[in-house]
Coordinates of C-alpha atoms and ligand atoms in Angstrom, one line a residue:
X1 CA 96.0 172.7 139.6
X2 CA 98.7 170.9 138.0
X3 CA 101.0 169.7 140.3
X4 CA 104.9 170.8 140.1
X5 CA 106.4 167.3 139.4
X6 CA 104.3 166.7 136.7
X7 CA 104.9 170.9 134.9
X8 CA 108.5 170.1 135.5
X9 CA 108.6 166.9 133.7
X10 CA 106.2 168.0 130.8
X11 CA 109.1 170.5 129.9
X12 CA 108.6 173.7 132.4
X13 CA 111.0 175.4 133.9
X14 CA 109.4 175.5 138.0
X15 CA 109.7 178.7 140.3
X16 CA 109.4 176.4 143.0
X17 CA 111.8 173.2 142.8
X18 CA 110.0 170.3 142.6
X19 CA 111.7 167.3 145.2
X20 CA 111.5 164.0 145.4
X21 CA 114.5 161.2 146.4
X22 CA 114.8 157.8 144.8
X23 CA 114.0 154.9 147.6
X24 CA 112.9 157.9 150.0
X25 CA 110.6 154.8 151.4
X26 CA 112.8 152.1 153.5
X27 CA 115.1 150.7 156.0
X28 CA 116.6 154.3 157.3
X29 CA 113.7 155.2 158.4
X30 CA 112.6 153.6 162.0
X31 CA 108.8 153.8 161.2
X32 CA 109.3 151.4 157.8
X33 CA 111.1 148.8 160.2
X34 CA 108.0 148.7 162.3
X35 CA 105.4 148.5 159.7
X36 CA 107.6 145.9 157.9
X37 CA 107.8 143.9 161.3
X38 CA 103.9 143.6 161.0
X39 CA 104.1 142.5 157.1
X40 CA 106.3 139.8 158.0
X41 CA 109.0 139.6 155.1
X42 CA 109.3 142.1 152.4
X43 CA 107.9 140.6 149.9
X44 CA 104.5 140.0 152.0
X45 CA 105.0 144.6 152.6
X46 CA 104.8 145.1 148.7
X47 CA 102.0 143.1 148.5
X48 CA 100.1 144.4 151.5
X49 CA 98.4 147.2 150.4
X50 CA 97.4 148.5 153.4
X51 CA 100.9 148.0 154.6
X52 CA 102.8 149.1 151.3
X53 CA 100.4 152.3 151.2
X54 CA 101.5 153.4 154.5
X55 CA 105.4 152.7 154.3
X56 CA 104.8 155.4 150.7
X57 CA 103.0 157.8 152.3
X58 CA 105.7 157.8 155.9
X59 CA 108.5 159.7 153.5
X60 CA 105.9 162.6 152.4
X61 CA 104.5 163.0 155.9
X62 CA 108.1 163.7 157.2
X63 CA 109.2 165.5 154.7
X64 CA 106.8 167.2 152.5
X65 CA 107.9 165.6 149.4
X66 CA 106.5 167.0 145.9
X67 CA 106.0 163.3 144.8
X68 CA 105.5 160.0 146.6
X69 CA 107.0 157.0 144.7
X70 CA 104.7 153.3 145.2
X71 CA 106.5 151.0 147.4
X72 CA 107.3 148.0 145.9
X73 CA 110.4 146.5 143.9
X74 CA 111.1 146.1 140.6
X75 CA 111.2 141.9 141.1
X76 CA 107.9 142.1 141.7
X77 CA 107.7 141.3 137.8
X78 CA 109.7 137.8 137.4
X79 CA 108.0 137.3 140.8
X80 CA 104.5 137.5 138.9
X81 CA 106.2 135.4 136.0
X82 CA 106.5 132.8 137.8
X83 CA 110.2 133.0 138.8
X84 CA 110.7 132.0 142.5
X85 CA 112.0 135.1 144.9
X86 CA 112.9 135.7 148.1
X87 CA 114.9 138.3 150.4
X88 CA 117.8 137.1 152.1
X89 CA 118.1 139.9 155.2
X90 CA 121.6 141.1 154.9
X91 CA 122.2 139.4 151.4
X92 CA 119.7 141.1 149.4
X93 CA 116.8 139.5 146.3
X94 CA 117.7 135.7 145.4
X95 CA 116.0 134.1 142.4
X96 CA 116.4 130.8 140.7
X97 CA 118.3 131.6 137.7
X98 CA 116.8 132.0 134.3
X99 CA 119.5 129.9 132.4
X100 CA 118.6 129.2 129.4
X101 CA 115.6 129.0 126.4
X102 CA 113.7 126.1 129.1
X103 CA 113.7 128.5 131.6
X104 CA 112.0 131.3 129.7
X105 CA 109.2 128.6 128.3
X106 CA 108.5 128.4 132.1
X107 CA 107.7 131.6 132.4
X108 CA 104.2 133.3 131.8
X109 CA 102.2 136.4 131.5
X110 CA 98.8 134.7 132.3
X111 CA 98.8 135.3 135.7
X112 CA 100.8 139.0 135.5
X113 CA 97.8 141.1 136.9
X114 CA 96.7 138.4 139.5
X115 CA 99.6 138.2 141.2
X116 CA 100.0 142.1 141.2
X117 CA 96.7 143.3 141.7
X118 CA 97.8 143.9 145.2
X119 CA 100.0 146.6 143.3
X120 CA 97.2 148.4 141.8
X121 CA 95.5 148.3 145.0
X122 CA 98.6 150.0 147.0
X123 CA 98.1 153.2 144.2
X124 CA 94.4 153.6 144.7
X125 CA 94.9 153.7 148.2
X126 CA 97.9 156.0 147.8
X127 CA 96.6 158.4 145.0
X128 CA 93.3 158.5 147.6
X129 CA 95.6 159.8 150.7
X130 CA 97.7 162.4 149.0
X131 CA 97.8 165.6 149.5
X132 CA 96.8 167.9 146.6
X133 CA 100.2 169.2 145.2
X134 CA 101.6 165.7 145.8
X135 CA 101.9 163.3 142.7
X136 CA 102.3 160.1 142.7
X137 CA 104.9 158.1 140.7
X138 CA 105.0 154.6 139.3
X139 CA 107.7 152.9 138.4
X140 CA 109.2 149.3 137.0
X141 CA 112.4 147.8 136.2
X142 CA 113.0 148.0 132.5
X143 CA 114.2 145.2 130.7
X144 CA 117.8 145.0 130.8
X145 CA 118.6 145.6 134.4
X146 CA 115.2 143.1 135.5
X147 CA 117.2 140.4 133.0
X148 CA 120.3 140.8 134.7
X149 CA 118.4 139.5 138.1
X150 CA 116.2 137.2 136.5
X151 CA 119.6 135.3 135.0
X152 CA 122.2 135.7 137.4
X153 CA 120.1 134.6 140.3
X154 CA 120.6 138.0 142.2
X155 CA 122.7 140.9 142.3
X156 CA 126.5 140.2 140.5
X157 CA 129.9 141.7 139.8
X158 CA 130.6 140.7 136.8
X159 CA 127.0 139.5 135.1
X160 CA 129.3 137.1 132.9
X161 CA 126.1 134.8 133.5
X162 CA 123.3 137.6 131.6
X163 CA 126.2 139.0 129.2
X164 CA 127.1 135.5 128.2
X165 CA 123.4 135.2 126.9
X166 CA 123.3 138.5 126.0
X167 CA 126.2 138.6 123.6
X168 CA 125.8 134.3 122.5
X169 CA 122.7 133.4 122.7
X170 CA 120.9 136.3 121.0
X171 CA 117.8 134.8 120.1
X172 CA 117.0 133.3 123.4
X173 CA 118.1 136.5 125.5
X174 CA 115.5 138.4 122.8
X175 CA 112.6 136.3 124.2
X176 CA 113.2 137.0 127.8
X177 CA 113.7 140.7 126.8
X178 CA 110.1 140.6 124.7
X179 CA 108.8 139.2 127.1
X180 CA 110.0 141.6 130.0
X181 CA 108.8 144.3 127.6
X182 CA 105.2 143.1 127.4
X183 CA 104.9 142.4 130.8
X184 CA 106.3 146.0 132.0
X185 CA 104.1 148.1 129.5
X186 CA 101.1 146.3 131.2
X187 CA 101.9 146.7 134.3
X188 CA 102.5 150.4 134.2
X189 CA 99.5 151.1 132.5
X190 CA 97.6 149.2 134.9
X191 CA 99.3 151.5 137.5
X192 CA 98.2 154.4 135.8
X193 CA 94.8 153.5 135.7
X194 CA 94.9 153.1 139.3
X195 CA 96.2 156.1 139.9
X196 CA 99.8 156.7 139.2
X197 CA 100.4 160.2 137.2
X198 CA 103.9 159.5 136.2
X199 CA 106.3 156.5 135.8
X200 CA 109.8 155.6 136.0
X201 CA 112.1 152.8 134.5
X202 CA 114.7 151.8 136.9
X203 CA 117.8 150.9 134.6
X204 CA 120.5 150.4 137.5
X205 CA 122.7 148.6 135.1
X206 CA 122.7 150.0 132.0
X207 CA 126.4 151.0 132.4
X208 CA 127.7 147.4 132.2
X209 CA 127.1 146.9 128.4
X210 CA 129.2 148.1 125.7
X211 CA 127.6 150.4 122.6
X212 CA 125.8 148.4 120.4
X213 CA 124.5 146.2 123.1
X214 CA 123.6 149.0 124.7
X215 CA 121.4 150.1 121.8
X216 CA 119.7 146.5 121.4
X217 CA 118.9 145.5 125.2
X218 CA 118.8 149.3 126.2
X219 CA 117.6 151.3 124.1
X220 CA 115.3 149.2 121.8
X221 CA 113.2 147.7 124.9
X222 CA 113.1 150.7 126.6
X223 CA 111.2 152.3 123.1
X224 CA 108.8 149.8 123.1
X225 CA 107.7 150.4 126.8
X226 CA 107.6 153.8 126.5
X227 CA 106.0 153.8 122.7
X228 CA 103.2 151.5 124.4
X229 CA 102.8 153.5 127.5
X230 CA 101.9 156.8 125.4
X231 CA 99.4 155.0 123.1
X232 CA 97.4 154.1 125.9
X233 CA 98.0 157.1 128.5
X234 CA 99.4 159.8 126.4
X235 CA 100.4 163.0 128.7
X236 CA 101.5 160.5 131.6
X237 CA 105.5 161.5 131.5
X238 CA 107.7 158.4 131.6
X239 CA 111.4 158.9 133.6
X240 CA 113.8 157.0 132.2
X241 CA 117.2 156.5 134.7
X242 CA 119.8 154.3 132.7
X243 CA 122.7 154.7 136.0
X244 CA 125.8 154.5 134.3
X245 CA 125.4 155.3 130.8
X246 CA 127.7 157.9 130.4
X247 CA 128.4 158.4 127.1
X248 CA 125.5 157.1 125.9
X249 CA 123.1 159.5 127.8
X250 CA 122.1 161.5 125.1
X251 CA 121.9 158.5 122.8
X252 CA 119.4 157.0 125.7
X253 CA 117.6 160.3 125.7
X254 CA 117.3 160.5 122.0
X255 CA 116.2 156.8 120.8
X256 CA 113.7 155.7 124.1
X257 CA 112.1 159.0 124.0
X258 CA 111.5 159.4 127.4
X259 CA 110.0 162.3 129.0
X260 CA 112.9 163.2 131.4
X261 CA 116.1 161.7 132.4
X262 CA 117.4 160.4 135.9
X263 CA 121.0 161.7 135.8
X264 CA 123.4 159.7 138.0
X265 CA 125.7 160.8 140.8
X266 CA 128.6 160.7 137.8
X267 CA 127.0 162.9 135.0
X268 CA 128.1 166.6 135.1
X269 CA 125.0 168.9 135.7
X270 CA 126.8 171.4 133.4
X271 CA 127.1 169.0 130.7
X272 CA 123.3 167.9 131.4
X273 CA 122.3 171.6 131.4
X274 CA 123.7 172.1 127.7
X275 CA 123.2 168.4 125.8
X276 CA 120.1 167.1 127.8
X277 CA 117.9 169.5 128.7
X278 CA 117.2 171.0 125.9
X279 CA 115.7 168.0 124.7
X280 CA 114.1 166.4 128.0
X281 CA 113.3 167.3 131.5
X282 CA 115.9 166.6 133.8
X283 CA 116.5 164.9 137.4
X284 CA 119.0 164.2 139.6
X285 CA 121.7 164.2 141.0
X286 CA 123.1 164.6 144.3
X287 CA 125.2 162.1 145.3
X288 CA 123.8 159.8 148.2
X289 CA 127.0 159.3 150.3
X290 CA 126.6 163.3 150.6
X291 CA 123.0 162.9 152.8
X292 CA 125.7 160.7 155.5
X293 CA 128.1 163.5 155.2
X294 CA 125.7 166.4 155.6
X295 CA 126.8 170.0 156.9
X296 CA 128.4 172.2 154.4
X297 CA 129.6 169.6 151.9
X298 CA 125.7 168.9 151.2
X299 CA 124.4 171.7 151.0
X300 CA 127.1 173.1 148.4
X301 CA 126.8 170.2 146.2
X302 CA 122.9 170.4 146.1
X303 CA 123.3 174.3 145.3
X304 CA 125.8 173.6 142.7
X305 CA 123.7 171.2 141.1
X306 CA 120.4 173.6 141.2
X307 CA 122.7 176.4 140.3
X308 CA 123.1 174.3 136.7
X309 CA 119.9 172.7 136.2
X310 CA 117.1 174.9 138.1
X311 CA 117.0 177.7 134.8
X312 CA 115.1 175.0 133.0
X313 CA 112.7 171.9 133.5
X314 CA 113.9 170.2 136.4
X315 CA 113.5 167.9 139.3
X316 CA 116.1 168.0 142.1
X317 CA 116.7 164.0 143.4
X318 CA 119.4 162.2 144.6
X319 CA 122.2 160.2 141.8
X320 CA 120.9 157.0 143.2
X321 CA 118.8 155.5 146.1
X322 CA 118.9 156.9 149.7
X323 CA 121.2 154.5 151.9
X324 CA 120.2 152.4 154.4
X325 CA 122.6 154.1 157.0
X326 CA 121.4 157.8 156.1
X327 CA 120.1 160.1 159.1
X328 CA 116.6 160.9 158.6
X329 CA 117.4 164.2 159.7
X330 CA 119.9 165.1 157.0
X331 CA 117.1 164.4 154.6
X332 CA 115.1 166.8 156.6
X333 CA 118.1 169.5 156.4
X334 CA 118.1 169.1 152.9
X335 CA 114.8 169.7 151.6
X336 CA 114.4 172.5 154.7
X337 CA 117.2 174.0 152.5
X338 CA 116.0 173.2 149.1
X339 CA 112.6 174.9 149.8
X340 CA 114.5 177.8 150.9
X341 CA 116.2 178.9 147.8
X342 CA 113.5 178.0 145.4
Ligands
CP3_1 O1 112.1 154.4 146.0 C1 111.3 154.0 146.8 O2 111.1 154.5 147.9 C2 110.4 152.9 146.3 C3 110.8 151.5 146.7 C4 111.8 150.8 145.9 C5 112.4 149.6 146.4 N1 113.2 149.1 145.4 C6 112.3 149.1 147.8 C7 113.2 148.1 148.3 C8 112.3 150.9 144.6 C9 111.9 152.0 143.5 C10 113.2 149.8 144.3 C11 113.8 149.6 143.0 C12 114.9 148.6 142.9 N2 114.9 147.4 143.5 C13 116.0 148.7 142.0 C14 116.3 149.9 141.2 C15 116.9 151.0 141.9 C16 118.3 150.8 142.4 O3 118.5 150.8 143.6 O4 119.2 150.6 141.6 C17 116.7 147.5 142.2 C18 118.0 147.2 141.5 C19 116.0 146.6 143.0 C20 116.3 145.2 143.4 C21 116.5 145.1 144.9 N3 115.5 145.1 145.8 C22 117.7 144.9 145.6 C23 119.1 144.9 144.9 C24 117.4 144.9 146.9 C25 118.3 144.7 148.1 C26 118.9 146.0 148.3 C27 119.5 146.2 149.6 O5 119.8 147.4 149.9 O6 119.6 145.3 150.4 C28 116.0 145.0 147.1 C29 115.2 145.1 148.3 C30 114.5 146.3 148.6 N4 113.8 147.1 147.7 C31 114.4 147.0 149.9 C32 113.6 148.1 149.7 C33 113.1 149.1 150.8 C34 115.0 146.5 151.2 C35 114.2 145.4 151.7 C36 114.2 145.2 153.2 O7 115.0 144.5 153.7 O8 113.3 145.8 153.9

């Protein structure tokens, strides 16, 4: 049997709509907060396999989910780089910026797999617990949006620090992005090996850069992942989500050549319908604040966007990651009333 995430992201229109929500593992749900309690910190939970296996599987066993997404984060990479990380509670990842060409020599791959064979191990485990029609998707950071972490120390407003390198330092900024792009084509493939039948590149901040540097830290890197991942597992679809590219969605969709599309909360599903979806698979895009809302204002914005998007190859998710404060029982509403129309 081929499961209906995977027909639905090869390019076929589903009769039953395939579900899944972006960070459907996590901190609104009272059962990860006590199995991250016995990890310890987060970082020590993606790491865990046992432990990160578990929190994965918690969001399918509530919810019958169509796919269960590995827990683990996409700083897991500089982590295994050799770029020091850790989890402020309240204030989010913190890493010792990546200033300038010295910082990047102090970088490495050699120890890439070592430090996330724990990773691999969390997918066996998963892809052994699952049930039947539930696949399992990997995922990493791509380039741009890891870079932006990696050199402004954590999350920013304004990334003057990674644009600054970005737009003056080209040469330099292109070794960091190589080397991001070598180390994430290994790393999914050794995800898919273990197990993982589809992957996605998180690019949260691909909105912040203006067209042509879009293009060259966007675009290009993306390419190369996705060019590497096929050579090696051709058929595994790759998800590509560039959050905030706007304008430069189909561009996206057209140079990387990704399999399927994440669509943001802000990209029309009407608009997606005609100039994407012809060409890709598409998924998306309720918006997240909507799950806190609930009641009527839900449920009419989740019809609206199947009512666009459900005609052809499709995956229903949310515009961006669950929030922390969402009721897990307006999850629970929602998919109740997703698999009652389709
Ligand atoms: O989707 C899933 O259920 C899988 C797990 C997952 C996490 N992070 C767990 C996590 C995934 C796919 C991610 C991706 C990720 N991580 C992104 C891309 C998606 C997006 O949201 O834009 C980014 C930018 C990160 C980096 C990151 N990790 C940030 C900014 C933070 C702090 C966020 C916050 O809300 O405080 C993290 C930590 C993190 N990653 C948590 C979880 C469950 C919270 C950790 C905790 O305190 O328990």
């Amino acid at each position: 049997m081929v499961k209906p995430l995977l027909r639905a992201l090869s390019g076929q229109a589903q009769p039953r709509l395939p579900v899944w929500l972006m960070r459907q593992a996590g901190r609104y749900l009272p059962e990860y907060h006590a199995t991250r309690a016995r990890a310890g910190s987060f970082l020590n939970l993606c790491y865990n396999p046992a432990l990160a296996a578990e929190v994965t599987l918690q969001p399918i066993r509530r919810y019958g989910l169509d796919a269960a997404i590995l827990f683990s984060d996409i700083l897991v990479v500089p982590h295994a780089l050799g770029q020091a990380l850790n989890y402020v509670e309240g204030e989010g990842p913190k890493l010792d910026p990546v200033t300038d060409a010295g910082g990047i020599d102090r970088l490495s791959a050699d120890r890439l797999h070592q430090v996330l064979g724990p990773v691999y191990e969390t997918v066996g485990r998963v892809a052994a617990a699952l049930p039947p029609e539930t696949a399992l998707i990997g995922f990493a950071g791509a380039p741009w949006t890891v870079a932006t972490y990696m050199v402004e120390g954590g999350g920013s407003k304004e990334y003057a620090a990674v644009k600054g390198l970005a737009f003056g330092a080209r040469e330099t900024f292109a070794r960091l992005i190589d080397l991001l792009v070598e180390a994430t084509g290994a790393y999914l493939l050794r995800q898919i090996q273990a197990g993982a039948e589809a992957v996605q590149l998180f690019d949260s901040w691909a909105g912040v850069l203006p067209e042509a540097e879009f293009e060259r830290w966007v675009i290009a890197p993306t390419r190369r992942i996705v060019d590497a991942v096929r050579a090696e597992a051709p058929g595994v679809p790759v998800i590509g989500f560039p959050r905030g590219a706007g304008l430069l969605y189909e561009r996206y969709l057209a140079g990387t050549g990704v399999d399927a599309v994440g669509l943001d909360t802000t990209v029309p599903p009407g608009w997606a319908a005609r100039a994407l979806q012809p060409k890709a698979a598409v998924q998306g895009n309720l918006d997240p604040v909507l799950l806190l809302t609930g009641g009527e204002a839900m449920i009419r914005a989740a019809d609206a966007i199947v009512e666009a998007l459900a005609d052809g190859p499709f995956v229903f998710n949310l515009g961006h990651g669950v929030l922390q404060r969402t009721p897990p029982e307006q999850v629970a509403a929602l998919v109740r009333h997703l698999r009652g129309i389709r």
